[in-house]
PDB file of C-alpha atoms in Angstrom:
ATOM      1  CA  MET A   1     -27.510  -1.115 -17.643  1.00  0.00           C
ATOM      2  CA  ASP A   2     -28.599  -4.751 -17.213  1.00  0.00           C
ATOM      3  CA  GLU A   3     -25.050  -5.936 -17.806  1.00  0.00           C
ATOM      4  CA  LYS A   4     -23.198  -7.485 -14.892  1.00  0.00           C
ATOM      5  CA  ILE A   5     -20.623  -5.192 -13.285  1.00  0.00           C
ATOM      6  CA  PRO A   6     -16.974  -6.351 -13.433  1.00  0.00           C
ATOM      7  CA  ALA A   7     -15.755  -8.405 -10.496  1.00  0.00           C
ATOM      8  CA  TYR A   8     -13.051  -5.896  -9.558  1.00  0.00           C
ATOM      9  CA  LEU A   9     -15.765  -3.511  -8.289  1.00  0.00           C
ATOM     10  CA  TYR A  10     -16.838  -5.818  -5.470  1.00  0.00           C
ATOM     11  CA  GLU A  11     -13.852  -8.081  -4.805  1.00  0.00           C
ATOM     12  CA  LYS A  12     -12.837  -8.004  -1.155  1.00  0.00           C
ATOM     13  CA  LYS A  13      -9.281  -6.739  -1.673  1.00  0.00           C
ATOM     14  CA  ASN A  14     -10.447  -4.012  -4.051  1.00  0.00           C
ATOM     15  CA  SER A  15     -13.245  -3.017  -1.681  1.00  0.00           C
ATOM     16  CA  VAL A  16     -10.654  -2.523   1.061  1.00  0.00           C
ATOM     17  CA  LYS A  17      -8.532  -0.395  -1.272  1.00  0.00           C
ATOM     18  CA  THR A  18     -11.585   1.652  -2.261  1.00  0.00           C
ATOM     19  CA  ILE A  19     -12.538   2.300   1.367  1.00  0.00           C
ATOM     20  CA  LEU A  20      -9.001   3.330   2.357  1.00  0.00           C
ATOM     21  CA  PHE A  21      -8.571   5.600  -0.656  1.00  0.00           C
ATOM     22  CA  THR A  22     -12.007   7.177  -0.132  1.00  0.00           C
ATOM     23  CA  ALA A  23     -11.232   7.827   3.532  1.00  0.00           C
ATOM     24  CA  LEU A  24      -7.921   9.461   2.621  1.00  0.00           C
ATOM     25  CA  PHE A  25      -9.597  11.527  -0.091  1.00  0.00           C
ATOM     26  CA  ALA A  26     -12.332  12.617   2.337  1.00  0.00           C
ATOM     27  CA  LEU A  27      -9.748  13.703   4.923  1.00  0.00           C
ATOM     28  CA  LEU A  28      -7.927  15.810   2.364  1.00  0.00           C
ATOM     29  CA  PHE A  29     -11.203  17.148   1.010  1.00  0.00           C
ATOM     30  CA  ILE A  30     -12.569  18.341   4.347  1.00  0.00           C
ATOM     31  CA  ASN A  31      -9.231  19.811   5.459  1.00  0.00           C
ATOM     32  CA  LEU A  32      -8.423  21.575   2.198  1.00  0.00           C
ATOM     33  CA  PHE A  33     -11.865  22.442   0.830  1.00  0.00           C
ATOM     34  CA  GLN A  34     -13.473  22.813   4.286  1.00  0.00           C
ATOM     35  CA  PRO A  35     -17.135  22.394   3.293  1.00  0.00           C
ATOM     36  CA  PHE A  36     -19.966  24.087   5.233  1.00  0.00           C
ATOM     37  CA  GLY A  37     -17.414  26.671   6.399  1.00  0.00           C
ATOM     38  CA  SER A  38     -16.500  24.051   8.962  1.00  0.00           C
ATOM     39  CA  ARG A  39     -13.165  25.658   9.842  1.00  0.00           C
ATOM     40  CA  ASP A  40     -14.998  28.745  11.077  1.00  0.00           C
ATOM     41  CA  TRP A  41     -17.076  26.644  13.394  1.00  0.00           C
ATOM     42  CA  TYR A  42     -14.110  26.179  15.700  1.00  0.00           C
ATOM     43  CA  PRO A  43     -11.928  29.274  15.292  1.00  0.00           C
ATOM     44  CA  GLY A  44     -10.244  28.844  18.637  1.00  0.00           C
ATOM     45  CA  ILE A  45      -8.581  25.477  17.967  1.00  0.00           C
ATOM     46  CA  SER A  46      -5.301  24.748  16.228  1.00  0.00           C
ATOM     47  CA  ASP A  47      -5.020  23.184  12.791  1.00  0.00           C
ATOM     48  CA  ILE A  48      -3.804  19.951  14.366  1.00  0.00           C
ATOM     49  CA  LYS A  49      -6.837  19.718  16.642  1.00  0.00           C
ATOM     50  CA  TYR A  50      -9.123  20.561  13.747  1.00  0.00           C
ATOM     51  CA  PHE A  51      -7.506  17.827  11.650  1.00  0.00           C
ATOM     52  CA  ALA A  52      -7.965  15.316  14.492  1.00  0.00           C
ATOM     53  CA  PHE A  53     -11.585  16.381  14.982  1.00  0.00           C
ATOM     54  CA  SER A  54     -12.420  16.283  11.270  1.00  0.00           C
ATOM     55  CA  SER A  55     -10.666  12.907  10.948  1.00  0.00           C
ATOM     56  CA  LEU A  56     -12.894  11.484  13.663  1.00  0.00           C
ATOM     57  CA  ILE A  57     -16.010  12.760  11.894  1.00  0.00           C
ATOM     58  CA  ILE A  58     -14.887  11.436   8.491  1.00  0.00           C
ATOM     59  CA  LEU A  59     -13.889   8.028   9.802  1.00  0.00           C
ATOM     60  CA  THR A  60     -17.195   7.739  11.651  1.00  0.00           C
ATOM     61  CA  GLY A  61     -19.063   8.636   8.468  1.00  0.00           C
ATOM     62  CA  MET A  62     -16.990   6.116   6.511  1.00  0.00           C
ATOM     63  CA  LEU A  63     -18.623   3.375   8.555  1.00  0.00           C
ATOM     64  CA  VAL A  64     -21.530   3.783   6.149  1.00  0.00           C
ATOM     65  CA  VAL A  65     -19.238   2.868   3.247  1.00  0.00           C
ATOM     66  CA  VAL A  66     -17.646  -0.010   5.156  1.00  0.00           C
ATOM     67  CA  ILE A  67     -21.018  -1.550   6.002  1.00  0.00           C
ATOM     68  CA  SER A  68     -22.259  -0.934   2.460  1.00  0.00           C
ATOM     69  CA  ARG A  69     -19.237  -2.622   0.843  1.00  0.00           C
ATOM     70  CA  VAL A  70     -19.446  -5.629   3.173  1.00  0.00           C
ATOM     71  CA  ILE A  71     -23.087  -6.115   2.213  1.00  0.00           C
ATOM     72  CA  LEU A  72     -22.292  -5.609  -1.494  1.00  0.00           C
ATOM     73  CA  THR A  73     -19.538  -8.243  -1.409  1.00  0.00           C
ATOM     74  CA  ALA A  74     -21.860 -10.693   0.354  1.00  0.00           C
ATOM     75  CA  CYS A  75     -24.700 -10.051  -2.103  1.00  0.00           C
ATOM     76  CA  SER A  76     -22.425 -10.443  -5.131  1.00  0.00           C
ATOM     77  CA  LYS A  77     -21.630 -13.994  -4.017  1.00  0.00           C
ATOM     78  CA  LYS A  78     -25.308 -14.949  -4.102  1.00  0.00           C
ATOM     79  CA  ARG A  79     -26.400 -13.159  -7.281  1.00  0.00           C
ATOM     80  CA  ASP A  80     -25.041 -10.984 -10.075  1.00  0.00           C
ATOM     81  CA  VAL A  81     -25.039  -7.226  -9.530  1.00  0.00           C
ATOM     82  CA  VAL A  82     -25.875  -5.216 -12.645  1.00  0.00           C
ATOM     83  CA  TYR A  83     -24.914  -1.632 -13.424  1.00  0.00           C
ATOM     84  CA  TRP A  84     -28.225   0.029 -12.515  1.00  0.00           C
ATOM     85  CA  GLN A  85     -28.228  -1.782  -9.170  1.00  0.00           C
ATOM     86  CA  TYR A  86     -24.656  -0.687  -8.512  1.00  0.00           C
ATOM     87  CA  ALA A  87     -25.531   2.935  -9.393  1.00  0.00           C
ATOM     88  CA  LEU A  88     -28.520   2.774  -7.031  1.00  0.00           C
ATOM     89  CA  TRP A  89     -26.273   1.282  -4.356  1.00  0.00           C
ATOM     90  CA  ILE A  90     -23.839   4.211  -4.604  1.00  0.00           C
ATOM     91  CA  LEU A  91     -26.742   6.677  -4.514  1.00  0.00           C
ATOM     92  CA  CYS A  92     -27.934   5.068  -1.282  1.00  0.00           C
ATOM     93  CA  GLU A  93     -24.419   5.420   0.158  1.00  0.00           C
ATOM     94  CA  ILE A  94     -24.401   9.119  -0.707  1.00  0.00           C
ATOM     95  CA  VAL A  95     -27.834   9.711   0.831  1.00  0.00           C
ATOM     96  CA  ALA A  96     -26.962   7.728   3.971  1.00  0.00           C
ATOM     97  CA  MET A  97     -23.748   9.678   4.526  1.00  0.00           C
ATOM     98  CA  ALA A  98     -25.528  12.967   3.797  1.00  0.00           C
ATOM     99  CA  ILE A  99     -28.110  12.114   6.459  1.00  0.00           C
ATOM    100  CA  PHE A 100     -25.302  11.294   8.903  1.00  0.00           C
ATOM    101  CA  TYR A 101     -23.553  14.649   8.364  1.00  0.00           C
ATOM    102  CA  THR A 102     -26.899  16.489   8.420  1.00  0.00           C
ATOM    103  CA  LEU A 103     -27.715  15.036  11.823  1.00  0.00           C
ATOM    104  CA  PHE A 104     -24.233  15.876  13.054  1.00  0.00           C
ATOM    105  CA  ALA A 105     -24.532  19.497  11.888  1.00  0.00           C
ATOM    106  CA  LYS A 106     -28.034  19.674  13.389  1.00  0.00           C
ATOM    107  CA  PHE A 107     -27.072  18.399  16.827  1.00  0.00           C
ATOM    108  CA  PHE A 108     -23.729  20.243  16.915  1.00  0.00           C
ATOM    109  CA  PRO A 109     -24.657  23.594  15.319  1.00  0.00           C
ATOM    110  CA  LYS A 110     -22.158  26.329  14.508  1.00  0.00           C
ATOM    111  CA  ASP A 111     -21.889  28.766  17.451  1.00  0.00           C
ATOM    112  CA  GLY A 112     -25.137  27.318  18.774  1.00  0.00           C
ATOM    113  CA  ILE A 113     -27.125  28.838  15.889  1.00  0.00           C
ATOM    114  CA  GLU A 114     -29.913  26.679  14.498  1.00  0.00           C
ATOM    115  CA  ARG A 115     -29.844  26.185  10.722  1.00  0.00           C
ATOM    116  CA  ASP A 116     -32.505  25.003   8.322  1.00  0.00           C
ATOM    117  CA  ILE A 117     -32.226  21.229   8.138  1.00  0.00           C
ATOM    118  CA  SER A 118     -33.181  21.114   4.448  1.00  0.00           C
ATOM    119  CA  GLU A 119     -30.314  23.483   3.579  1.00  0.00           C
ATOM    120  CA  ILE A 120     -27.904  21.432   5.673  1.00  0.00           C
ATOM    121  CA  PHE A 121     -29.031  18.259   3.885  1.00  0.00           C
ATOM    122  CA  ARG A 122     -28.676  19.886   0.465  1.00  0.00           C
ATOM    123  CA  GLN A 123     -25.095  20.972   1.176  1.00  0.00           C
ATOM    124  CA  SER A 124     -24.310  17.619   2.755  1.00  0.00           C
ATOM    125  CA  LEU A 125     -25.664  15.812  -0.287  1.00  0.00           C
ATOM    126  CA  ILE A 126     -23.504  17.868  -2.688  1.00  0.00           C
ATOM    127  CA  ASN A 127     -20.304  17.539  -0.678  1.00  0.00           C
ATOM    128  CA  THR A 128     -20.872  13.874   0.131  1.00  0.00           C
ATOM    129  CA  ALA A 129     -21.384  13.165  -3.574  1.00  0.00           C
ATOM    130  CA  LEU A 130     -18.013  14.801  -4.274  1.00  0.00           C
ATOM    131  CA  VAL A 131     -16.342  12.925  -1.431  1.00  0.00           C
ATOM    132  CA  LEU A 132     -17.578   9.558  -2.704  1.00  0.00           C
ATOM    133  CA  LEU A 133     -17.944   9.870  -6.470  1.00  0.00           C
ATOM    134  CA  LEU A 134     -14.482  11.301  -7.177  1.00  0.00           C
ATOM    135  CA  PRO A 135     -12.486   8.568  -5.372  1.00  0.00           C
ATOM    136  CA  TYR A 136     -14.904   5.922  -6.679  1.00  0.00           C
ATOM    137  CA  ALA A 137     -14.292   7.092 -10.246  1.00  0.00           C
ATOM    138  CA  ILE A 138     -10.517   7.134  -9.703  1.00  0.00           C
ATOM    139  CA  THR A 139     -10.427   3.638  -8.183  1.00  0.00           C
ATOM    140  CA  TRP A 140     -12.772   2.334 -10.887  1.00  0.00           C
ATOM    141  CA  LEU A 141     -10.421   3.608 -13.600  1.00  0.00           C
ATOM    142  CA  TYR A 142      -7.417   2.199 -11.729  1.00  0.00           C
ATOM    143  CA  PHE A 143      -8.934  -1.262 -11.269  1.00  0.00           C
ATOM    144  CA  SER A 144     -10.086  -1.290 -14.901  1.00  0.00           C
ATOM    145  CA  TRP A 145      -6.566  -0.366 -16.045  1.00  0.00           C
ATOM    146  CA  LYS A 146      -5.043  -3.085 -13.844  1.00  0.00           C
ATOM    147  CA  GLU A 147      -7.408  -5.730 -15.187  1.00  0.00           C
ATOM    148  CA  LYS A 148      -6.847  -4.750 -18.817  1.00  0.00           C
ATOM    149  CA  SER A 149      -3.086  -4.649 -18.291  1.00  0.00           C
ATOM    150  CA  ALA A 150      -3.162  -8.131 -16.788  1.00  0.00           C
ATOM    151  CA  LEU A 151      -5.331  -9.350 -19.662  1.00  0.00           C
ATOM    152  CA  LEU A 152      -2.984  -7.857 -22.271  1.00  0.00           C
ATOM    153  CA  GLU A 153       0.017  -9.376 -20.501  1.00  0.00           C
ATOM    154  CA  HIS A 154      -1.713 -12.765 -20.487  1.00  0.00           C
ATOM    155  CA  ILE A 155      -2.492 -12.454 -24.199  1.00  0.00           C
ATOM    156  CA  GLU A 156       1.112 -11.477 -24.942  1.00  0.00           C
ATOM    157  CA  GLN A 157       2.382 -14.449 -22.959  1.00  0.00           C
ATOM    158  CA  GLU A 158       0.063 -16.761 -24.867  1.00  0.00           C
ATOM    159  CA  LYS A 159       1.185 -15.267 -28.167  1.00  0.00           C
ATOM    160  CA  SER A 160       4.801 -15.608 -27.104  1.00  0.00           C
ATOM    161  CA  GLY A 161       4.205 -19.218 -26.087  1.00  0.00           C
ATOM    162  CA  ASP A 162       2.464 -19.953 -29.374  1.00  0.00           C
ATOM    163  CA  ALA A 163       5.248 -18.234 -31.275  1.00  0.00           C
ATOM    164  CA  HIS A 164       7.837 -20.397 -29.499  1.00  0.00           C
ATOM    165  CA  ALA A 165       5.832 -23.539 -30.111  1.00  0.00           C
ATOM    166  CA  LYS A 166       5.372 -22.817 -33.802  1.00  0.00           C
ATOM    167  CA  THR A 167       8.881 -21.543 -34.528  1.00  0.00           C
ATOM    168  CA  LEU A 168      10.754 -23.595 -37.082  1.00  0.00           C
ATOM    169  CA  ILE A 169      14.523 -23.475 -36.533  1.00  0.00           C
ATOM    170  CA  ALA A 170      16.539 -23.778 -39.736  1.00  0.00           C
ATOM    171  CA  PHE A 171      20.029 -25.311 -39.623  1.00  0.00           C
ATOM    172  CA  PRO A 172      22.293 -24.606 -42.618  1.00  0.00           C
ATOM    173  CA  ASP A 173      25.779 -25.983 -43.107  1.00  0.00           C
ATOM    174  CA  GLU A 174      28.898 -23.827 -43.200  1.00  0.00           C
ATOM    175  CA  LYS A 175      28.195 -22.987 -46.867  1.00  0.00           C
ATOM    176  CA  GLY A 176      24.700 -21.693 -46.038  1.00  0.00           C
ATOM    177  CA  ASP A 177      22.833 -24.608 -47.550  1.00  0.00           C
ATOM    178  CA  LEU A 178      19.791 -25.640 -45.536  1.00  0.00           C
ATOM    179  CA  LYS A 179      20.216 -29.160 -44.165  1.00  0.00           C
ATOM    180  CA  ILE A 180      17.418 -29.559 -41.641  1.00  0.00           C
ATOM    181  CA  SER A 181      14.625 -27.584 -39.973  1.00  0.00           C
ATOM    182  CA  VAL A 182      13.270 -28.543 -36.551  1.00  0.00           C
ATOM    183  CA  MET A 183      10.233 -27.265 -34.673  1.00  0.00           C
ATOM    184  CA  LEU A 184      11.406 -25.433 -31.586  1.00  0.00           C
ATOM    185  CA  GLU A 185       9.050 -27.457 -29.409  1.00  0.00           C
ATOM    186  CA  ASN A 186      10.856 -30.632 -30.550  1.00  0.00           C
ATOM    187  CA  LEU A 187      14.426 -29.346 -30.354  1.00  0.00           C
ATOM    188  CA  LEU A 188      16.369 -30.592 -27.303  1.00  0.00           C
ATOM    189  CA  TYR A 189      19.983 -29.535 -27.598  1.00  0.00           C
ATOM    190  CA  ILE A 190      22.908 -29.143 -29.978  1.00  0.00           C
ATOM    191  CA  GLU A 191      26.262 -30.794 -29.413  1.00  0.00           C
ATOM    192  CA  SER A 192      29.478 -29.671 -31.029  1.00  0.00           C
ATOM    193  CA  ALA A 193      32.484 -31.758 -32.063  1.00  0.00           C
ATOM    194  CA  ASP A 194      35.234 -29.884 -33.894  1.00  0.00           C
ATOM    195  CA  ASN A 195      33.614 -28.333 -36.994  1.00  0.00           C
ATOM    196  CA  TYR A 196      30.493 -30.458 -36.792  1.00  0.00           C
ATOM    197  CA  ALA A 197      27.281 -30.068 -34.802  1.00  0.00           C
ATOM    198  CA  THR A 198      24.759 -32.729 -33.906  1.00  0.00           C
ATOM    199  CA  ILE A 199      21.139 -31.632 -33.594  1.00  0.00           C
ATOM    200  CA  TYR A 200      19.155 -33.678 -31.063  1.00  0.00           C
ATOM    201  CA  TYR A 201      15.374 -33.515 -31.378  1.00  0.00           C
ATOM    202  CA  LEU A 202      12.178 -35.447 -30.793  1.00  0.00           C
ATOM    203  CA  ASN A 203      10.148 -37.083 -33.529  1.00  0.00           C
ATOM    204  CA  LYS A 204       7.463 -39.748 -33.748  1.00  0.00           C
ATOM    205  CA  SER A 205       9.888 -42.561 -33.044  1.00  0.00           C
ATOM    206  CA  GLY A 206      11.495 -40.820 -30.075  1.00  0.00           C
ATOM    207  CA  LEU A 207      14.916 -39.240 -29.826  1.00  0.00           C
ATOM    208  CA  SER A 208      16.672 -38.498 -33.115  1.00  0.00           C
ATOM    209  CA  HIS A 209      19.816 -36.645 -34.155  1.00  0.00           C
ATOM    210  CA  PHE A 210      21.225 -35.066 -37.272  1.00  0.00           C
ATOM    211  CA  LEU A 211      24.878 -34.285 -38.009  1.00  0.00           C
ATOM    212  CA  LEU A 212      25.878 -31.288 -40.111  1.00  0.00           C
ATOM    213  CA  ARG A 213      29.054 -29.372 -40.761  1.00  0.00           C
ATOM    214  CA  ASN A 214      28.826 -26.018 -38.978  1.00  0.00           C
ATOM    215  CA  SER A 215      30.204 -24.425 -35.824  1.00  0.00           C
ATOM    216  CA  LEU A 216      28.437 -23.977 -32.508  1.00  0.00           C
ATOM    217  CA  LYS A 217      29.680 -20.388 -32.474  1.00  0.00           C
ATOM    218  CA  TRP A 218      27.710 -19.619 -35.654  1.00  0.00           C
ATOM    219  CA  MET A 219      24.591 -21.155 -34.138  1.00  0.00           C
ATOM    220  CA  GLU A 220      25.048 -19.189 -30.923  1.00  0.00           C
ATOM    221  CA  GLU A 221      25.282 -15.929 -32.877  1.00  0.00           C
ATOM    222  CA  HIS A 222      22.336 -16.631 -35.174  1.00  0.00           C
ATOM    223  CA  LEU A 223      19.879 -18.832 -33.280  1.00  0.00           C
ATOM    224  CA  THR A 224      19.901 -17.785 -29.615  1.00  0.00           C
ATOM    225  CA  LYS A 225      18.945 -14.092 -29.657  1.00  0.00           C
ATOM    226  CA  GLU A 226      15.144 -14.323 -29.658  1.00  0.00           C
ATOM    227  CA  THR A 227      14.646 -17.998 -28.829  1.00  0.00           C
ATOM    228  CA  PRO A 228      14.945 -20.104 -25.668  1.00  0.00           C
ATOM    229  CA  LEU A 229      18.166 -21.546 -27.051  1.00  0.00           C
ATOM    230  CA  VAL A 230      21.219 -20.691 -24.952  1.00  0.00           C
ATOM    231  CA  ARG A 231      24.801 -21.827 -24.902  1.00  0.00           C
ATOM    232  CA  CYS A 232      25.688 -23.503 -21.629  1.00  0.00           C
ATOM    233  CA  HIS A 233      29.051 -25.072 -22.496  1.00  0.00           C
ATOM    234  CA  ARG A 234      31.667 -24.882 -25.219  1.00  0.00           C
ATOM    235  CA  SER A 235      30.166 -28.101 -26.573  1.00  0.00           C
ATOM    236  CA  TYR A 236      26.430 -27.524 -25.976  1.00  0.00           C
ATOM    237  CA  ILE A 237      23.499 -25.259 -26.796  1.00  0.00           C
ATOM    238  CA  VAL A 238      20.342 -26.202 -24.922  1.00  0.00           C
ATOM    239  CA  ASN A 239      16.654 -25.403 -25.411  1.00  0.00           C
ATOM    240  CA  MET A 240      15.566 -23.804 -22.102  1.00  0.00           C
ATOM    241  CA  ASP A 241      11.991 -24.921 -22.707  1.00  0.00           C
ATOM    242  CA  LYS A 242      13.208 -28.516 -22.396  1.00  0.00           C
ATOM    243  CA  VAL A 243      15.153 -28.089 -19.152  1.00  0.00           C
ATOM    244  CA  LYS A 244      13.284 -30.011 -16.459  1.00  0.00           C
ATOM    245  CA  ILE A 245      15.738 -29.813 -13.574  1.00  0.00           C
ATOM    246  CA  LEU A 246      18.714 -27.614 -12.790  1.00  0.00           C
ATOM    247  CA  LYS A 247      20.881 -29.118 -10.080  1.00  0.00           C
ATOM    248  CA  LYS A 248      24.275 -28.527  -8.515  1.00  0.00           C
ATOM    249  CA  ILE A 249      26.547 -31.543  -8.214  1.00  0.00           C
ATOM    250  CA  LYS A 250      30.013 -31.219  -6.702  1.00  0.00           C
ATOM    251  CA  GLY A 251      30.063 -27.490  -7.337  1.00  0.00           C
ATOM    252  CA  GLU A 252      28.943 -27.794 -10.967  1.00  0.00           C
ATOM    253  CA  ILE A 253      25.589 -26.901 -12.520  1.00  0.00           C
ATOM    254  CA  VAL A 254      23.975 -29.759 -14.429  1.00  0.00           C
ATOM    255  CA  LEU A 255      20.828 -29.671 -16.574  1.00  0.00           C
ATOM    256  CA  GLU A 256      18.372 -32.539 -16.819  1.00  0.00           C
ATOM    257  CA  LEU A 257      16.169 -32.437 -19.897  1.00  0.00           C
ATOM    258  CA  ASP A 258      12.511 -33.304 -20.194  1.00  0.00           C
ATOM    259  CA  ALA A 259      13.103 -36.232 -22.536  1.00  0.00           C
ATOM    260  CA  GLU A 260      14.144 -39.846 -22.096  1.00  0.00           C
ATOM    261  CA  TYR A 261      17.603 -41.113 -23.027  1.00  0.00           C
ATOM    262  CA  THR A 262      19.193 -37.660 -22.999  1.00  0.00           C
ATOM    263  CA  PRO A 263      22.387 -37.015 -21.045  1.00  0.00           C
ATOM    264  CA  ASP A 264      22.680 -34.388 -18.310  1.00  0.00           C
ATOM    265  CA  LEU A 265      24.250 -31.267 -19.812  1.00  0.00           C
ATOM    266  CA  PRO A 266      26.897 -29.299 -17.898  1.00  0.00           C
ATOM    267  CA  VAL A 267      26.982 -25.525 -17.465  1.00  0.00           C
ATOM    268  CA  SER A 268      30.596 -24.367 -17.623  1.00  0.00           C
ATOM    269  CA  LYS A 269      32.027 -21.379 -15.762  1.00  0.00           C
ATOM    270  CA  THR A 270      32.673 -19.591 -19.051  1.00  0.00           C
ATOM    271  CA  TYR A 271      28.976 -19.540 -19.947  1.00  0.00           C
ATOM    272  CA  TYR A 272      27.532 -19.503 -16.430  1.00  0.00           C
ATOM    273  CA  ASP A 273      26.625 -15.779 -16.291  1.00  0.00           C
ATOM    274  CA  SER A 274      25.018 -15.621 -19.731  1.00  0.00           C
ATOM    275  CA  PHE A 275      23.202 -18.898 -19.114  1.00  0.00           C
ATOM    276  CA  MET A 276      21.794 -17.809 -15.734  1.00  0.00           C
ATOM    277  CA  SER A 277      20.727 -14.486 -17.209  1.00  0.00           C
ATOM    278  CA  LYS A 278      18.588 -16.259 -19.767  1.00  0.00           C
ATOM    279  CA  PHE A 279      17.533 -18.959 -17.308  1.00  0.00           C
ATOM    280  CA  SER A 280      16.008 -16.281 -15.075  1.00  0.00           C
ATOM    281  CA  GLN A 281      13.666 -15.314 -17.919  1.00  0.00           C
ATOM    282  CA  TYR A 282      12.323 -18.853 -18.099  1.00  0.00           C
ATOM    283  CA  SER A 283      12.031 -19.611 -14.395  1.00  0.00           C
ATOM    284  CA  VAL A 284       9.128 -17.369 -13.396  1.00  0.00           C
TER     285      VAL A 284
END
């Protein structure tokens, strides 16, 4: 109970969402459940008028929650709020709203009949607890799910980034014999010339290249499915992770790589759609 509550419980945007959802829940609660037999208090009015009247009462009572959440957000900036303090805070909200509805029922009695104030407070306390605790629990679960989903997505992205960085791309020749392997993080692009392909990559001394006998078509079919490699031209396969700038010159798309002494690579019309489809995955 002395553990600090998660930030999503008192963040400003989440507090606004909690207040709005609680108000909506309270409106539905009082109009569907009709606590205290409140619908019988005003038998002569239409459902629309009753809804408007009950809405006014609920929204007025919700001022307690609004004030409470503003204070909670301000306090959380100055010091940590732990679970037992947060539980006590909610209890105070329930009691404060119960007192508000008790006073309302006392000063505006049903058919002018006086009722025992302790009984009114007891019923108000029960119904107010339902009105607040149910939407609070729902929003708490929702915010927790959102935070965990975002955390899992972040972890997956990190794993994906690590997997890309640590992937070793193997390049065999046309006979299947391994000729060279290059870390994906160092691979720049592949250039084709007839039945040969030149692998351009970074090493300690800068830009290097390696020539092997194999077709660009084979590499496109075997190396581009689950990697950032994509064919952009009949003569080029490029590593999307190394594309620094995509620009349009005289109606043609040109790629500038994040490495010195590398030429700008063209994107041909033949491969434009497939290239842009993959490019969109790497341009978030």
